Coordinates of N, CA and C in Angstrom, one line a residue:
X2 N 210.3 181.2 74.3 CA 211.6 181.7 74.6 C 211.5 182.7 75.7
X3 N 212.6 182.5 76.8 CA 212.2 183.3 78.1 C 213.0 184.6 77.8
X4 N 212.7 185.8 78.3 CA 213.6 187.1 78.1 C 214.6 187.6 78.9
X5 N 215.7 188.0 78.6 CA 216.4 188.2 79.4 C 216.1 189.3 80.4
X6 N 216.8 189.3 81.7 CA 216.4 190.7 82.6 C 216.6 191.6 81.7
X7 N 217.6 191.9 81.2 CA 217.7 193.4 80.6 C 216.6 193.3 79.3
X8 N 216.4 192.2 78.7 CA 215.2 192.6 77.6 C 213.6 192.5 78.5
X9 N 213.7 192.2 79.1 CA 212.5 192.4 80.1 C 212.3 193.6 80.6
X10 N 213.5 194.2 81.3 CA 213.5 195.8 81.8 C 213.3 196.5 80.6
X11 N 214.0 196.2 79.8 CA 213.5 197.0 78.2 C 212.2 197.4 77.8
X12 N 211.7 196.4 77.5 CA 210.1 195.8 77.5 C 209.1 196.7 78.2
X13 N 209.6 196.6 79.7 CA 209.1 197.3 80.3 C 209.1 198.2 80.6
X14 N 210.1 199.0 80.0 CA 210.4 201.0 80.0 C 209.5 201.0 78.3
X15 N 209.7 200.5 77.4 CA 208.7 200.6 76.3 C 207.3 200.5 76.7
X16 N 207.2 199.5 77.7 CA 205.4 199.7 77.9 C 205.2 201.0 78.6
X17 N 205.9 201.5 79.4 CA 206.0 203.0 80.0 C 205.6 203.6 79.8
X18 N 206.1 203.7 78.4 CA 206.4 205.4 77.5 C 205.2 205.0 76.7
X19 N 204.7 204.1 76.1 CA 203.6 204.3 75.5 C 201.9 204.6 76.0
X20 N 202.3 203.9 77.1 CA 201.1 203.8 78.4 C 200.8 205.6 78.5
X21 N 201.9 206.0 79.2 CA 202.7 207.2 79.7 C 202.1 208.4 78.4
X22 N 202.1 207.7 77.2 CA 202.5 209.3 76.2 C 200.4 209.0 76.0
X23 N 199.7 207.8 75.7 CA 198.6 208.0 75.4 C 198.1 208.4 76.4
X24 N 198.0 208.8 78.1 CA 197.5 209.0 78.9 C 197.3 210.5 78.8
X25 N 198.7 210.9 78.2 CA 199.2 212.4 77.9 C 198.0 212.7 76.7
X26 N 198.0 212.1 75.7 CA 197.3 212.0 74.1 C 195.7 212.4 74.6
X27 N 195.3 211.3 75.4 CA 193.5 211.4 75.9 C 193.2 212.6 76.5
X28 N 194.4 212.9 77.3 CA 193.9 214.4 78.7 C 193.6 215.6 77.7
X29 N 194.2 215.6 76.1 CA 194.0 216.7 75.7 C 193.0 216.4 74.4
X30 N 192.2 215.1 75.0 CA 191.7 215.2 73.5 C 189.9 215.8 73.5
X31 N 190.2 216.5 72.1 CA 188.8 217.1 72.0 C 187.5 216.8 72.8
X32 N 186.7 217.6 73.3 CA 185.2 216.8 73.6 C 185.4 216.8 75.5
X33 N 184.1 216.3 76.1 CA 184.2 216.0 77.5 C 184.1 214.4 77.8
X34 N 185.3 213.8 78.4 CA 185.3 212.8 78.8 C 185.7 213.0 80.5
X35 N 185.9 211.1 80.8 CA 186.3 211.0 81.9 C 188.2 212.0 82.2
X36 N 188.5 212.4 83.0 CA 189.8 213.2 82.7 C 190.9 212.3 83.6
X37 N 192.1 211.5 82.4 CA 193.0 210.6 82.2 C 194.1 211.1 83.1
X38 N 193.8 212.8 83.4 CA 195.5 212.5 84.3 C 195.6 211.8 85.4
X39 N 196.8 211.9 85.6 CA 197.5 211.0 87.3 C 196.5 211.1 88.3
X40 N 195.7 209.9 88.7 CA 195.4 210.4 90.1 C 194.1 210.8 90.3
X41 N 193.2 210.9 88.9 CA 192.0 211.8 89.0 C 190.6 210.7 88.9
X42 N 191.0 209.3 87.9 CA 190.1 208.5 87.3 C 189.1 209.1 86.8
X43 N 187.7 208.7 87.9 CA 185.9 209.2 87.4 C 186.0 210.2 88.3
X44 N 186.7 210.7 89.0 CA 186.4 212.1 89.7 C 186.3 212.7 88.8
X45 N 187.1 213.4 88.0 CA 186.6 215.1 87.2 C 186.3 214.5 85.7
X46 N 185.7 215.6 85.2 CA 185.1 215.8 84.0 C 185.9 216.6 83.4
X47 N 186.6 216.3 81.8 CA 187.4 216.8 81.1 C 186.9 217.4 79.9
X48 N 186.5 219.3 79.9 CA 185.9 218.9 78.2 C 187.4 219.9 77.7
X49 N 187.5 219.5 76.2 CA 189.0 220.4 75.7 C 188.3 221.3 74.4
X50 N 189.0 222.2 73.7 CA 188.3 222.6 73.0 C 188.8 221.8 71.3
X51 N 188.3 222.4 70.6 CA 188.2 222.0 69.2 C 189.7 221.8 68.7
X52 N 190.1 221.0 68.2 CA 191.8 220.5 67.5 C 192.4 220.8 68.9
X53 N 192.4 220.6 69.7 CA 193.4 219.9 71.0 C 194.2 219.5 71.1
X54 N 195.7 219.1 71.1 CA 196.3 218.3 70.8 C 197.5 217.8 72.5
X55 N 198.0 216.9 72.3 CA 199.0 217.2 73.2 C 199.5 218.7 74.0
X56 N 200.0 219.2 72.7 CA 200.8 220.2 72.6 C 200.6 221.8 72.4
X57 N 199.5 221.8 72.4 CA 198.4 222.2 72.5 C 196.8 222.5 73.0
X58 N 196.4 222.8 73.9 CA 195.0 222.3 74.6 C 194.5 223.4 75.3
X59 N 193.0 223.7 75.3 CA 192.4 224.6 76.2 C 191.4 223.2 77.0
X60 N 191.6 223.3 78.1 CA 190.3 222.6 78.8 C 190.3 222.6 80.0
X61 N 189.1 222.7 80.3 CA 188.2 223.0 81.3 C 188.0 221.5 82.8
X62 N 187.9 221.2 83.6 CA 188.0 220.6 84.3 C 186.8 220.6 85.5
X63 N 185.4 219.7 85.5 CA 184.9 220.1 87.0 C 185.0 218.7 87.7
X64 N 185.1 219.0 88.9 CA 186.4 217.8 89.7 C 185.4 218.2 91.4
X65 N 185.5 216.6 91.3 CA 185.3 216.1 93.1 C 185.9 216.3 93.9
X66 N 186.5 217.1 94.7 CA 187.6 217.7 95.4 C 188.1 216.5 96.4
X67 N 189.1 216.3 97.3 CA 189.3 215.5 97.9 C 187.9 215.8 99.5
X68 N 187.8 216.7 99.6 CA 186.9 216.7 100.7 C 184.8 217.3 100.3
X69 N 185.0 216.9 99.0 CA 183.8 216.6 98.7 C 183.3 217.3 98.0
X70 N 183.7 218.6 97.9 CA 183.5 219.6 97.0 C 183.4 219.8 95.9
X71 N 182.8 220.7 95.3 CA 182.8 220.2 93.6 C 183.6 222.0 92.7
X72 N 184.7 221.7 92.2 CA 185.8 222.5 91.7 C 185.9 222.3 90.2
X73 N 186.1 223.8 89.9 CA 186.1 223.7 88.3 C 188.0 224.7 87.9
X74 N 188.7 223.9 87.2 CA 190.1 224.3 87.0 C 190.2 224.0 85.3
X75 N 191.6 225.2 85.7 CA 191.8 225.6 84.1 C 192.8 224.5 83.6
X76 N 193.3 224.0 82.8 CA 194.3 223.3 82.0 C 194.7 223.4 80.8
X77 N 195.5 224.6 80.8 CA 196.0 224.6 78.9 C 197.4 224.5 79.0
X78 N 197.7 224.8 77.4 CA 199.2 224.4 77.4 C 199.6 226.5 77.1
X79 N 198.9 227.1 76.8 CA 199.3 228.3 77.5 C 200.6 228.7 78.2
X80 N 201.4 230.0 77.7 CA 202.9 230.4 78.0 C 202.5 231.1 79.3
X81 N 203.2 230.7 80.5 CA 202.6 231.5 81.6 C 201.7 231.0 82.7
X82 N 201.2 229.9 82.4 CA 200.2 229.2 83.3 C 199.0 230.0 83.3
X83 N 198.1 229.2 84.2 CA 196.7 229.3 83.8 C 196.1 230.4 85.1
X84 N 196.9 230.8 85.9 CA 196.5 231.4 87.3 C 196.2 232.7 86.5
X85 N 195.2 233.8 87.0 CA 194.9 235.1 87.0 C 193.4 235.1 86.1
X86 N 193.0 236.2 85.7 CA 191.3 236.3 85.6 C 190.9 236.1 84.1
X87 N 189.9 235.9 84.3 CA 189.5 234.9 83.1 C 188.2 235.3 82.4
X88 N 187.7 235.4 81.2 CA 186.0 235.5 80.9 C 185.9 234.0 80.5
X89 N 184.7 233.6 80.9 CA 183.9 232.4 80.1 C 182.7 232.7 79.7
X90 N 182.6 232.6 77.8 CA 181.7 233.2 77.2 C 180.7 231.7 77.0
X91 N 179.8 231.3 77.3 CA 178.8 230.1 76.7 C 177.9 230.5 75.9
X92 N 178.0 230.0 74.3 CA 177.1 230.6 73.3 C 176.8 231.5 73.1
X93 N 178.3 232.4 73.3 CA 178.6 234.0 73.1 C 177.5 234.6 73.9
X94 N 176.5 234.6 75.1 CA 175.9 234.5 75.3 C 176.1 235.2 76.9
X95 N 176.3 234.0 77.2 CA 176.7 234.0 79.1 C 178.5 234.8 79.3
X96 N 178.3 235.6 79.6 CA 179.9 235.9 80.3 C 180.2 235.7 81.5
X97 N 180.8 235.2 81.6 CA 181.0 234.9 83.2 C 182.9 235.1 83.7
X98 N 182.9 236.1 84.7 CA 184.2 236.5 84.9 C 184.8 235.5 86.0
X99 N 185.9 234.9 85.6 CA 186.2 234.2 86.6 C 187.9 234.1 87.3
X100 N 188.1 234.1 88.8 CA 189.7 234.5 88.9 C 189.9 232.5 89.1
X101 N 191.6 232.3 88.4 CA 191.8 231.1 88.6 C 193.0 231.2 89.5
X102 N 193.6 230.2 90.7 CA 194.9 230.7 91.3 C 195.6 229.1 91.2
X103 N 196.6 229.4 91.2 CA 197.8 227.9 91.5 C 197.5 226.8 92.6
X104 N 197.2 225.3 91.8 CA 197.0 224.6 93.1 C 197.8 223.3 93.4
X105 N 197.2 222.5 93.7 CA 198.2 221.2 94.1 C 197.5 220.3 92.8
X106 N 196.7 220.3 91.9 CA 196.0 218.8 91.6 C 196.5 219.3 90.4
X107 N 196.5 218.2 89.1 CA 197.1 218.1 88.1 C 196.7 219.0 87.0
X108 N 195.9 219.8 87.2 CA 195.5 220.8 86.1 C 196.5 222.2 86.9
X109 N 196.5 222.9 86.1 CA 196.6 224.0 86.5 C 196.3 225.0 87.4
X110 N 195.5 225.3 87.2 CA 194.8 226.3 88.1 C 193.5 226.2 88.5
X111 N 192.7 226.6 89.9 CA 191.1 227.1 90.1 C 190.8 227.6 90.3
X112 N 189.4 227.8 89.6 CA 188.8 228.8 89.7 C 188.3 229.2 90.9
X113 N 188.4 229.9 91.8 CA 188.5 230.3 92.9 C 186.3 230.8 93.1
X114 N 186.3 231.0 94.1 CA 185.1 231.4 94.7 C 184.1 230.2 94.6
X115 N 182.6 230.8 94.5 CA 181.2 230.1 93.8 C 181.7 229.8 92.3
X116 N 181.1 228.3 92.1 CA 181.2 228.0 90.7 C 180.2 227.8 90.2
X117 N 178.9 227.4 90.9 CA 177.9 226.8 90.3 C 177.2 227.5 89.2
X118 N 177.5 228.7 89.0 CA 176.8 229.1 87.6 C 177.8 228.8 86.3
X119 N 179.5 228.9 86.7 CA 179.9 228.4 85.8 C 179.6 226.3 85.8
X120 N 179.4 225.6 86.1 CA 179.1 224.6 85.7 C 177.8 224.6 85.7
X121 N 176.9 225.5 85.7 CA 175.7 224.9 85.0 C 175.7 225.4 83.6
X122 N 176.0 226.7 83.2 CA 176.9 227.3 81.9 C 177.4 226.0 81.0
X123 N 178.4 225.3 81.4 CA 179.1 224.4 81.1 C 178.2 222.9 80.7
X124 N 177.3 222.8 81.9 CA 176.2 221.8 81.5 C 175.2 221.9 80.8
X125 N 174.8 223.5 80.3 CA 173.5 223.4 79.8 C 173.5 224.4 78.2
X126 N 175.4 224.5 77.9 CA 175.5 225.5 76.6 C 176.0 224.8 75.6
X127 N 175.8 225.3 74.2 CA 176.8 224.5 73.1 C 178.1 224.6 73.0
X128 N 178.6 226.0 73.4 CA 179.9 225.8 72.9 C 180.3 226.8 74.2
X129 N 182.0 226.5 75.1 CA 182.5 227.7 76.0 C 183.7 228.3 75.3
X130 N 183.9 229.6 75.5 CA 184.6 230.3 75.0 C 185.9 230.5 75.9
X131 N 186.5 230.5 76.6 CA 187.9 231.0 77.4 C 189.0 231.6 76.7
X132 N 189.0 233.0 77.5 CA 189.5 233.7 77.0 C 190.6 234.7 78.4
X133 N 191.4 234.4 78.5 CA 192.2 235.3 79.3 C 191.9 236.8 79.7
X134 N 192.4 237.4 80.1 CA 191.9 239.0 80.6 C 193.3 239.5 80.5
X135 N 194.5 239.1 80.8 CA 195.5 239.3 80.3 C 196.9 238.4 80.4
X136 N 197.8 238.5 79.2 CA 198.8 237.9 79.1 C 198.5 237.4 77.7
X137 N 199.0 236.0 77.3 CA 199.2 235.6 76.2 C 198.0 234.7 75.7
X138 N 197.1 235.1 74.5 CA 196.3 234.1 74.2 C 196.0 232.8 74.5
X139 N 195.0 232.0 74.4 CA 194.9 230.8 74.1 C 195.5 230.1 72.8
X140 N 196.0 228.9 72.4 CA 196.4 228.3 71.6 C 195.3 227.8 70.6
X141 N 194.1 227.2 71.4 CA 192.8 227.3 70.6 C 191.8 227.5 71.7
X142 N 190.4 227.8 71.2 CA 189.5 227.9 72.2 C 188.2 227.3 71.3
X143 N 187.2 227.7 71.9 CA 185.9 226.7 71.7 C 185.9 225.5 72.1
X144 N 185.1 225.8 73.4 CA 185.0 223.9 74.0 C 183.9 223.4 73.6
X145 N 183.7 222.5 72.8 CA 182.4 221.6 72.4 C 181.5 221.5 73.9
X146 N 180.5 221.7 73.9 CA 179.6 221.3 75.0 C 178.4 219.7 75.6
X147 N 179.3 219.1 74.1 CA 177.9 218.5 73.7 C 178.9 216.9 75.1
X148 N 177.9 216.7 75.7 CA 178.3 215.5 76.3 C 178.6 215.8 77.8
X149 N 178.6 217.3 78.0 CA 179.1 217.7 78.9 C 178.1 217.3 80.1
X150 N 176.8 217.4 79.8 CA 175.6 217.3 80.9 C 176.2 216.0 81.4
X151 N 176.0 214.6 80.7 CA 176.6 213.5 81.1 C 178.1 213.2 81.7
X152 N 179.2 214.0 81.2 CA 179.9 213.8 81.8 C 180.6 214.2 83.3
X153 N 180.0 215.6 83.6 CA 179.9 216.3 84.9 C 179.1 215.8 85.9
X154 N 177.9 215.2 85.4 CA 177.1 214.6 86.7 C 177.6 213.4 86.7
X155 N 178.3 212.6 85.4 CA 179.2 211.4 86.5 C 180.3 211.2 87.3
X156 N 180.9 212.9 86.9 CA 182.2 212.7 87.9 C 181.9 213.2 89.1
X157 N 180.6 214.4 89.2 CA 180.2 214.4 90.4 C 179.5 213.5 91.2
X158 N 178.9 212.7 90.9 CA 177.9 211.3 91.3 C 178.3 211.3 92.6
X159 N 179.6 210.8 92.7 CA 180.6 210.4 94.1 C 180.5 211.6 95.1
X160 N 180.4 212.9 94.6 CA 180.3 214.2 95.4 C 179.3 214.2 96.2
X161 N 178.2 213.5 95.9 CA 177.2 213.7 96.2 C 176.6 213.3 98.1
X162 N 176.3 213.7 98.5 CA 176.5 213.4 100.2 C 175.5 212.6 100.5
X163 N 176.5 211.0 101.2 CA 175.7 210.0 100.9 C 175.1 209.8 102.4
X164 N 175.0 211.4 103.5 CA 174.6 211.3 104.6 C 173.3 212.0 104.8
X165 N 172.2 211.2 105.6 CA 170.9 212.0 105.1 C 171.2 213.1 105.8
X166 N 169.8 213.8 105.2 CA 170.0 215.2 105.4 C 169.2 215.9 106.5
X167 N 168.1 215.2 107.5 CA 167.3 214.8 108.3 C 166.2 215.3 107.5
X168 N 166.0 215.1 105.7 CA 164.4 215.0 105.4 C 163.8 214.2 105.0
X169 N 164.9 213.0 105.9 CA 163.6 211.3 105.1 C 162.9 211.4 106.2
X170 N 162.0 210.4 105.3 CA 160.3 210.3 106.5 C 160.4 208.8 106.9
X171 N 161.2 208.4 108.5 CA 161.0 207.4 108.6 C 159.4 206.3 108.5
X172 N 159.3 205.4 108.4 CA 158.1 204.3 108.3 C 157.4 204.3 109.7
X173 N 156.6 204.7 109.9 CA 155.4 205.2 111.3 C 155.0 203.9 111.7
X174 N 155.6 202.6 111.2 CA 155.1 201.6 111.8 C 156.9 200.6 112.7
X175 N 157.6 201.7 111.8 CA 159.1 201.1 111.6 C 159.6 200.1 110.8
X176 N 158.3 199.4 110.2 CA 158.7 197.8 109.0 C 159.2 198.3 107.9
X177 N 158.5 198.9 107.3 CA 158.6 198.8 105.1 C 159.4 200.3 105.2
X178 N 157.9 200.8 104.5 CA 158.7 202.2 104.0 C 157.9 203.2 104.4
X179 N 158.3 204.9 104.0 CA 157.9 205.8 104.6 C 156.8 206.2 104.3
X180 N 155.9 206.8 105.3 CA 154.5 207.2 105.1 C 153.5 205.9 105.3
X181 N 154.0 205.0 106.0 CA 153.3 203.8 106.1 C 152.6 204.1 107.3
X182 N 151.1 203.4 107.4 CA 150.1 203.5 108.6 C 150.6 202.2 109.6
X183 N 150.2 202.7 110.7 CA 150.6 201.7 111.6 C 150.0 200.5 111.3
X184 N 150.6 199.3 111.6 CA 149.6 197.7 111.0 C 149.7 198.0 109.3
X185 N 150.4 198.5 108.3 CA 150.2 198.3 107.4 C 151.4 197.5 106.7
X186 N 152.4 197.4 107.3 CA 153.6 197.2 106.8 C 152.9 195.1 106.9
X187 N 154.2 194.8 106.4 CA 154.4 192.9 106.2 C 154.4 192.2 107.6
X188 N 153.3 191.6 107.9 CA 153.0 191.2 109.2 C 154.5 190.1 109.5
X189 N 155.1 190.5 110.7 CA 156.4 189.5 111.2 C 155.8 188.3 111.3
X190 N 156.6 187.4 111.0 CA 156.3 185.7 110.9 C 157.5 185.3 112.0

């Protein structure tokens, strides 16, 4: 039985909103995965912290920038947004001070300056801690760490500059491969 336009357009505002609300559901859910929002796919790495919810969420974001870069942003559901300065404790351990400012991409805020000690922090601790410096709490904190190694070096993969760097060693005969003696390479037929 064929559907009518309007139960067809129906249909298809119902597929919407459900598509639409679990996209919402994944971006905040516990742990480091691929990160669901609008626009992002395998570029960034999403970890959230412990009971997450929609409506609720601390997480962390390290993302392939559009020009190649590798960027780490805030995303919670926080009163006030996520811009201004930040500690990040890793296994109560590492503190690491960080300023976050207002941007264009679907998280909230980034963290501005050098990141690389906070994503190796991120890559190589059990648990991160985020904690504001001032304004209104987090809703929850503790980001599980566990998964993170793998998920950050896949969303960076693509970051990675797929233009040599002038330290390959071309093949000294020009056939095979590098470090080859002249005459040693696959004789032309």
């Amino acid at each position: 039985m064929a559907l009518t336009p309007v139960e067809a357009a129906g249909l298809a505002a119902l597929a919407a909103i459900v598509l639409g609300s679990t996209g919402g559901a994944l971006a905040q859910e516990e742990g480091w995965h691929y990160s669901p929002l609008a626009g992002e796919g395998d570029r960034a790495a999403l970890g959230c912290a412990y009971k997450s919810t929609p409506e609720s969420f601390t997480c962390i974001a390290v993302r392939c920038e559009d020009d190649f870069s590798v960027g780490v942003h805030l995303h919670t559901s926080r009163p006030g947004g996520d811009a201004g300065r930040w500690r990040l404790d890793v296994d109560r351990e590492t503190g690491l001070e960080i300023d976050a400012k207002p941007d264009g991409t679907p998280y909230h805020a980034k963290v501005a300056g050098e990141v690389t000690d906070v994503i190796e922090a991120l890559k190589n601790g059990g648990v991160a801690y985020l904690d504001p410096k001032a304004g209104p709490a987090l809703p929850t904190n503790g980001i599980p760490l566990t998964g993170s190694l793998y998920a950050i070096n896949q969303a960076l993969y693509f970051c990675a500059p797929k233009v040599g760097s002038g330290d390959e060693v071309t093949a000294v005969d020009g056939q095979d491969g590098a470090g080859d003696e002249a005459g040693e390479g696959r004789a032309e037929e």
